[in-house]
Amino acid sequence: MLKYTLKRLLMMIPVLLGVSFVVFLLMYISPGDPAKMILGEMAEAQEVEALRESLGLNNGFWERYFTYMKDIVLYGDLGISYTTREPVFTEVMERFPVTLRLASSGVLVALLIGVPCGIIAATRQYSIFDHVATVLSLLGNSMPAFWMGILLILVFSVQLGLLPSSGYSSVEYMILPALTLGTSSAAVIMRMTRSSMLEVIRQDYIRTARSKGQKESIVIYFHALKNALIPVITAVGLQFGMLLGGSILTETIFSIPGIGKLMVDSIKSRNYPVVQGGVLILAVVFSFVNLGVDLLYAFVDPRIKSQYKGAKKNTKAAEEEQEEDEEDLEEEV
């Protein structure tokens, strides 16, 4: 397990390098001059040129990129924000808890909706509930987040007056954003749960459990669901990672001060270091989420854990066999 974890951590390095290069390239070729955005359109050309020189914007692409990566690797420095003149890492991490709370709320809503609906749809295949759940999952998966958010605001805030339409100060402010994020993820989790459960409940050990007189609820929740969790965990992990980076529209619609809204404002003001640093931090978090999902497999399914142990034993056996062959060869010589 430790060897596998270290291998996955090393594999993150080229991924993060690729992400940093793509984002830096996109910011480099994007139109607009950060110096003019900072000083204003009425600034003189000498002032703009002096600011560009101080920010290093007059340097070539490769020189700027290698300088940027050198500061990250050697000093852990993501740069300085053009607008606030604060470190990018500090500015992004101040917003990260808000985005993390929003993504966690969205995943919780998705689990509460998707997993029960998927189980019921699988156990009652081709029933009315199965058809209705399938249609609703397709609608939820294809519905844009910005449209869903505006629709929820019109219904629950404007018409009914039950929930606030924007802001971030208490739990009730998180309900509509969590529903906006959770509905699309619930559709994916519901379909994954249904297909995985359908595959498991047809296995021989499920029929054996039923033939022994086990209650249907015990067969479904303790035998079938436990063995169907691996694809569901994969879907949940991917959805959580996507919600961390995909909550930009939701945070903008509901005026939530998270990383998404920070990046939108930074793109408008051509604040390149904040955009690059925000994307890089989200990429690191997404990579660790995927690693955590892979490690969670071993705790959910003992067969996977035994494969790790078996691979370790096979490696030790191969090493011992190689040592014995070398000793036999030395004796013959």
Short mmCIF file of C-alpha atoms in Angstrom, two decimals:
data_model
loop_
_atom_site.label_atom_id
_atom_site.label_comp_id
_atom_site.label_asym_id
_atom_site.label_seq_id
_atom_site.Cartn_x
_atom_site.Cartn_y
_atom_site.Cartn_z
CA MET A 1 0.00 0.00 0.00
CA LEU A 2 2.80 2.42 0.88
CA LYS A 3 4.63 1.64 -2.37
CA TYR A 4 1.44 2.23 -4.37
CA THR A 5 0.83 5.54 -2.55
CA LEU A 6 4.35 6.78 -3.26
CA LYS A 7 3.98 5.75 -6.91
CA ARG A 8 0.76 7.73 -7.22
CA LEU A 9 2.34 10.77 -5.58
CA LEU A 10 5.19 10.67 -8.09
CA MET A 11 2.68 10.40 -10.94
CA MET A 12 1.14 13.68 -9.79
CA ILE A 13 4.29 15.59 -10.75
CA PRO A 14 3.90 15.36 -14.58
CA VAL A 15 0.16 16.00 -14.22
CA LEU A 16 0.71 19.20 -12.28
CA LEU A 17 3.45 20.28 -14.69
CA GLY A 18 1.06 19.80 -17.60
CA VAL A 19 -1.70 21.75 -15.84
CA SER A 20 0.65 24.62 -14.99
CA PHE A 21 1.94 24.79 -18.58
CA VAL A 22 -1.53 24.79 -20.17
CA VAL A 23 -2.88 27.44 -17.80
CA PHE A 24 0.20 29.62 -18.20
CA LEU A 25 -0.05 29.34 -21.99
CA LEU A 26 -3.74 30.27 -22.00
CA MET A 27 -3.07 33.30 -19.83
CA TYR A 28 -0.15 34.29 -22.07
CA ILE A 29 -2.13 34.22 -25.33
CA SER A 30 -5.32 35.71 -23.87
CA PRO A 31 -6.06 39.27 -25.03
CA GLY A 32 -5.78 42.24 -22.70
CA ASP A 33 -3.01 44.05 -20.86
CA PRO A 34 -2.87 43.61 -17.06
CA ALA A 35 -0.91 46.85 -16.71
CA LYS A 36 -3.67 48.86 -18.41
CA MET A 37 -6.31 47.10 -16.32
CA ILE A 38 -4.45 48.08 -13.13
CA LEU A 39 -3.65 51.68 -14.06
CA GLY A 40 -6.78 52.39 -16.08
CA GLU A 41 -7.33 53.41 -19.67
CA MET A 42 -6.31 57.01 -18.97
CA ALA A 43 -2.79 56.08 -17.80
CA GLU A 44 0.17 57.35 -19.78
CA ALA A 45 2.21 55.02 -21.96
CA GLN A 46 5.35 55.52 -19.85
CA GLU A 47 3.53 54.45 -16.68
CA VAL A 48 2.06 51.39 -18.39
CA GLU A 49 5.44 50.38 -19.78
CA ALA A 50 7.13 50.85 -16.40
CA LEU A 51 4.52 48.68 -14.71
CA ARG A 52 4.85 46.00 -17.39
CA GLU A 53 8.59 45.94 -16.82
CA SER A 54 8.21 45.66 -13.04
CA LEU A 55 5.72 42.80 -13.39
CA GLY A 56 7.94 40.97 -15.90
CA LEU A 57 5.33 41.11 -18.64
CA ASN A 58 7.87 42.22 -21.24
CA ASN A 59 9.83 38.97 -20.95
CA GLY A 60 9.35 36.06 -23.33
CA PHE A 61 7.02 33.15 -22.68
CA TRP A 62 9.65 30.57 -21.73
CA GLU A 63 11.55 32.98 -19.49
CA ARG A 64 8.36 33.89 -17.62
CA TYR A 65 7.24 30.27 -17.35
CA PHE A 66 10.57 28.95 -16.03
CA THR A 67 10.79 31.83 -13.55
CA TYR A 68 7.26 31.04 -12.38
CA MET A 69 8.00 27.32 -11.95
CA LYS A 70 11.34 28.03 -10.25
CA ASP A 71 9.62 30.17 -7.63
CA ILE A 72 7.05 27.43 -7.01
CA VAL A 73 9.55 24.58 -6.73
CA LEU A 74 12.25 26.37 -4.74
CA TYR A 75 10.23 28.75 -2.59
CA GLY A 76 6.61 27.57 -2.82
CA ASP A 77 5.73 31.03 -4.16
CA LEU A 78 2.70 31.26 -6.46
CA GLY A 79 3.29 34.93 -7.13
CA ILE A 80 1.73 38.21 -6.02
CA SER A 81 -1.77 39.35 -6.92
CA TYR A 82 -1.77 42.29 -9.32
CA THR A 83 -4.74 43.99 -7.66
CA THR A 84 -4.33 43.39 -3.90
CA ARG A 85 -0.52 42.94 -3.87
CA GLU A 86 -0.97 39.98 -1.50
CA PRO A 87 0.55 36.51 -1.96
CA VAL A 88 -1.58 34.39 -4.27
CA PHE A 89 -1.41 31.35 -1.98
CA THR A 90 -2.78 33.35 0.95
CA GLU A 91 -5.55 34.91 -1.14
CA VAL A 92 -6.65 31.57 -2.61
CA MET A 93 -6.50 29.65 0.68
CA GLU A 94 -8.68 32.27 2.35
CA ARG A 95 -11.42 31.39 -0.15
CA PHE A 96 -10.75 27.64 -0.24
CA PRO A 97 -12.77 26.69 2.91
CA VAL A 98 -15.87 28.30 1.38
CA THR A 99 -15.49 26.32 -1.85
CA LEU A 100 -14.74 23.13 0.09
CA ARG A 101 -17.88 23.59 2.21
CA LEU A 102 -19.97 24.24 -0.88
CA ALA A 103 -18.62 21.20 -2.73
CA SER A 104 -19.12 18.99 0.35
CA SER A 105 -22.71 20.20 0.66
CA GLY A 106 -23.31 19.44 -3.02
CA VAL A 107 -21.87 15.92 -2.69
CA LEU A 108 -24.01 15.31 0.43
CA VAL A 109 -27.15 16.32 -1.48
CA ALA A 110 -26.09 14.11 -4.39
CA LEU A 111 -25.57 11.11 -2.08
CA LEU A 112 -28.88 11.59 -0.28
CA ILE A 113 -30.70 11.68 -3.61
CA GLY A 114 -28.63 9.47 -5.91
CA VAL A 115 -27.84 6.40 -3.80
CA PRO A 116 -31.38 5.64 -2.49
CA CYS A 117 -32.93 6.32 -5.90
CA GLY A 118 -30.34 4.08 -7.57
CA ILE A 119 -30.99 1.23 -5.12
CA ILE A 120 -34.76 1.44 -5.52
CA ALA A 121 -34.50 1.70 -9.31
CA ALA A 122 -32.27 -1.42 -9.40
CA THR A 123 -34.42 -3.52 -7.07
CA ARG A 124 -37.56 -2.51 -8.98
CA GLN A 125 -36.19 -2.66 -12.48
CA TYR A 126 -38.54 -1.58 -15.31
CA SER A 127 -41.11 -0.31 -12.79
CA ILE A 128 -42.69 3.15 -12.95
CA PHE A 129 -40.22 4.44 -10.36
CA ASP A 130 -37.32 3.12 -12.42
CA HIS A 131 -38.51 4.90 -15.57
CA VAL A 132 -39.26 8.16 -13.72
CA ALA A 133 -35.88 8.10 -11.93
CA THR A 134 -34.06 7.45 -15.21
CA VAL A 135 -35.81 10.36 -16.95
CA LEU A 136 -35.15 12.70 -14.02
CA SER A 137 -31.49 11.66 -13.92
CA LEU A 138 -31.12 12.47 -17.61
CA LEU A 139 -32.75 15.86 -17.05
CA GLY A 140 -30.58 16.59 -14.03
CA ASN A 141 -27.42 15.57 -15.85
CA SER A 142 -28.19 17.70 -18.92
CA MET A 143 -29.47 20.77 -17.06
CA PRO A 144 -26.88 23.63 -16.93
CA ALA A 145 -25.91 24.75 -13.43
CA PHE A 146 -26.54 28.44 -14.13
CA TRP A 147 -30.08 27.71 -15.36
CA MET A 148 -30.83 25.48 -12.37
CA GLY A 149 -29.53 28.10 -9.96
CA ILE A 150 -31.60 30.90 -11.50
CA LEU A 151 -34.68 28.66 -11.48
CA LEU A 152 -34.23 27.86 -7.78
CA ILE A 153 -33.80 31.57 -6.99
CA LEU A 154 -37.01 32.45 -8.86
CA VAL A 155 -39.02 29.74 -7.09
CA PHE A 156 -37.71 29.68 -3.50
CA SER A 157 -36.48 33.28 -3.14
CA VAL A 158 -38.61 35.47 -5.40
CA GLN A 159 -41.92 33.63 -5.45
CA LEU A 160 -42.02 31.80 -2.09
CA GLY A 161 -39.57 33.96 -0.13
CA LEU A 162 -38.31 30.95 1.84
CA LEU A 163 -34.57 31.14 1.22
CA PRO A 164 -32.07 33.95 0.52
CA SER A 165 -31.03 34.42 -3.07
CA SER A 166 -27.39 35.33 -2.51
CA GLY A 167 -24.72 35.78 0.13
CA TYR A 168 -22.86 33.57 2.54
CA SER A 169 -23.39 33.96 6.28
CA SER A 170 -25.35 30.96 7.61
CA VAL A 171 -26.56 27.47 6.73
CA GLU A 172 -29.70 28.65 4.96
CA TYR A 173 -27.57 30.53 2.44
CA MET A 174 -25.98 27.21 1.38
CA ILE A 175 -29.21 25.34 0.63
CA LEU A 176 -29.89 26.65 -2.86
CA PRO A 177 -26.22 26.47 -4.01
CA ALA A 178 -25.95 22.93 -2.64
CA LEU A 179 -29.11 21.91 -4.51
CA THR A 180 -27.77 23.52 -7.69
CA LEU A 181 -24.54 21.55 -7.50
CA GLY A 182 -26.07 18.37 -6.08
CA THR A 183 -28.77 17.74 -8.67
CA SER A 184 -26.41 17.17 -11.58
CA SER A 185 -24.09 15.01 -9.44
CA ALA A 186 -27.07 13.07 -8.06
CA ALA A 187 -28.02 12.08 -11.59
CA VAL A 188 -24.56 10.59 -12.23
CA ILE A 189 -24.44 8.80 -8.85
CA MET A 190 -27.98 7.46 -9.31
CA ARG A 191 -27.21 5.92 -12.70
CA MET A 192 -23.92 4.46 -11.44
CA THR A 193 -25.59 2.99 -8.35
CA ARG A 194 -28.38 1.48 -10.41
CA SER A 195 -26.09 -0.19 -12.96
CA SER A 196 -23.72 -1.49 -10.27
CA MET A 197 -26.56 -2.85 -8.16
CA LEU A 198 -28.14 -4.57 -11.16
CA GLU A 199 -24.86 -6.35 -11.82
CA VAL A 200 -24.43 -7.44 -8.21
CA ILE A 201 -27.96 -8.64 -7.40
CA ARG A 202 -27.72 -11.19 -10.21
CA GLN A 203 -24.71 -12.91 -8.61
CA ASP A 204 -24.92 -16.38 -7.08
CA TYR A 205 -24.13 -15.31 -3.52
CA ILE A 206 -27.17 -12.99 -3.55
CA ARG A 207 -29.41 -15.91 -4.48
CA THR A 208 -27.72 -18.00 -1.78
CA ALA A 209 -28.38 -15.31 0.84
CA ARG A 210 -32.03 -15.19 -0.16
CA SER A 211 -32.34 -18.98 -0.12
CA LYS A 212 -31.07 -19.00 3.48
CA GLY A 213 -34.07 -16.93 4.49
CA GLN A 214 -32.32 -13.58 4.92
CA LYS A 215 -34.55 -10.52 4.93
CA GLU A 216 -34.60 -8.63 1.64
CA SER A 217 -33.38 -5.45 3.33
CA ILE A 218 -30.35 -7.30 4.76
CA VAL A 219 -29.59 -8.89 1.38
CA ILE A 220 -29.77 -5.52 -0.39
CA TYR A 221 -27.95 -3.29 2.08
CA PHE A 222 -25.40 -5.67 3.63
CA HIS A 223 -24.63 -8.04 0.75
CA ALA A 224 -25.46 -6.30 -2.52
CA LEU A 225 -24.75 -2.65 -1.72
CA LYS A 226 -21.41 -3.33 -0.04
CA ASN A 227 -20.12 -5.15 -3.11
CA ALA A 228 -21.55 -2.51 -5.46
CA LEU A 229 -19.83 0.41 -3.74
CA ILE A 230 -16.59 0.45 -5.75
CA PRO A 231 -18.02 2.12 -8.90
CA VAL A 232 -20.16 4.39 -6.70
CA ILE A 233 -17.12 5.56 -4.71
CA THR A 234 -15.35 6.28 -7.99
CA ALA A 235 -18.27 8.37 -9.20
CA VAL A 236 -18.52 10.24 -5.89
CA GLY A 237 -14.80 11.01 -5.86
CA LEU A 238 -14.86 12.31 -9.43
CA GLN A 239 -17.96 14.39 -8.76
CA PHE A 240 -16.41 15.88 -5.62
CA GLY A 241 -13.29 16.86 -7.53
CA MET A 242 -15.36 18.33 -10.33
CA LEU A 243 -17.50 20.32 -7.88
CA LEU A 244 -14.39 21.86 -6.34
CA GLY A 245 -13.38 23.26 -9.71
CA GLY A 246 -16.81 23.44 -11.30
CA SER A 247 -18.55 25.64 -8.73
CA ILE A 248 -17.45 28.81 -10.53
CA LEU A 249 -20.87 29.54 -12.06
CA THR A 250 -22.71 28.62 -8.86
CA GLU A 251 -20.53 30.90 -6.72
CA THR A 252 -21.01 33.71 -9.23
CA ILE A 253 -24.80 33.33 -9.36
CA PHE A 254 -25.23 33.21 -5.58
CA SER A 255 -22.40 35.73 -4.82
CA ILE A 256 -20.48 33.24 -2.67
CA PRO A 257 -16.90 34.36 -1.89
CA GLY A 258 -15.18 31.16 -2.94
CA ILE A 259 -12.33 30.29 -5.29
CA GLY A 260 -14.67 30.22 -8.27
CA LYS A 261 -15.84 33.80 -7.84
CA LEU A 262 -12.25 34.88 -7.11
CA MET A 263 -11.07 33.34 -10.38
CA VAL A 264 -13.91 34.93 -12.38
CA ASP A 265 -13.06 38.36 -10.98
CA SER A 266 -9.36 37.71 -11.61
CA ILE A 267 -10.01 36.75 -15.25
CA LYS A 268 -11.97 39.97 -15.76
CA SER A 269 -9.14 42.06 -14.31
CA ARG A 270 -6.40 40.04 -16.08
CA ASN A 271 -4.97 39.05 -12.69
CA TYR A 272 -2.93 36.18 -14.14
CA PRO A 273 -1.09 34.99 -10.98
CA VAL A 274 -4.36 34.44 -9.09
CA VAL A 275 -5.90 32.48 -11.98
CA GLN A 276 -2.80 30.32 -12.39
CA GLY A 277 -2.42 29.75 -8.66
CA GLY A 278 -6.10 28.94 -8.18
CA VAL A 279 -6.13 26.38 -10.98
CA LEU A 280 -2.91 24.79 -9.73
CA ILE A 281 -4.21 24.47 -6.16
CA LEU A 282 -7.48 22.95 -7.39
CA ALA A 283 -5.49 20.49 -9.53
CA VAL A 284 -3.48 19.42 -6.47
CA VAL A 285 -6.65 18.93 -4.42
CA PHE A 286 -8.30 16.98 -7.24
CA SER A 287 -5.25 14.71 -7.49
CA PHE A 288 -5.32 14.00 -3.75
CA VAL A 289 -9.07 13.30 -3.92
CA ASN A 290 -8.44 10.67 -6.61
CA LEU A 291 -5.63 9.18 -4.51
CA GLY A 292 -7.93 9.04 -1.48
CA VAL A 293 -10.61 7.29 -3.54
CA ASP A 294 -8.11 4.66 -4.72
CA LEU A 295 -6.92 4.03 -1.17
CA LEU A 296 -10.52 3.82 0.05
CA TYR A 297 -11.08 0.84 -2.23
CA ALA A 298 -8.91 -1.31 0.01
CA PHE A 299 -11.05 -0.53 3.07
CA VAL A 300 -14.36 -1.10 1.30
CA ASP A 301 -13.42 -4.30 -0.54
CA PRO A 302 -11.10 -6.75 1.31
CA ARG A 303 -10.27 -8.44 -2.00
CA ILE A 304 -8.42 -5.34 -3.18
CA LYS A 305 -6.50 -5.15 0.09
CA SER A 306 -5.51 -8.80 -0.30
CA GLN A 307 -4.22 -8.00 -3.81
CA TYR A 308 -1.88 -5.38 -2.35
CA LYS A 309 -0.65 -7.88 0.23
CA GLY A 310 -0.40 -10.63 -2.38
CA ALA A 311 1.68 -8.43 -4.66
CA LYS A 312 3.99 -7.64 -1.74
CA LYS A 313 4.34 -11.33 -0.89
CA ASN A 314 5.03 -12.20 -4.51
CA THR A 315 7.73 -9.54 -4.65
CA LYS A 316 9.38 -10.91 -1.50
CA ALA A 317 9.15 -14.48 -2.82
CA ALA A 318 10.75 -13.44 -6.10
CA GLU A 319 13.57 -11.68 -4.27
CA GLU A 320 14.19 -14.74 -2.05
CA GLU A 321 14.17 -17.00 -5.09
CA GLN A 322 16.66 -14.75 -6.85
CA GLU A 323 18.93 -14.78 -3.81
CA GLU A 324 18.79 -18.59 -3.66
CA ASP A 325 19.68 -18.83 -7.36
CA GLU A 326 22.66 -16.52 -6.83
CA GLU A 327 23.85 -18.63 -3.86
CA ASP A 328 23.54 -21.85 -5.90
CA LEU A 329 25.50 -20.25 -8.72
CA GLU A 330 28.26 -19.19 -6.34
CA GLU A 331 28.50 -22.73 -4.91
CA GLU A 332 28.78 -24.21 -8.38
CA VAL A 333 31.58 -21.81 -9.26
#
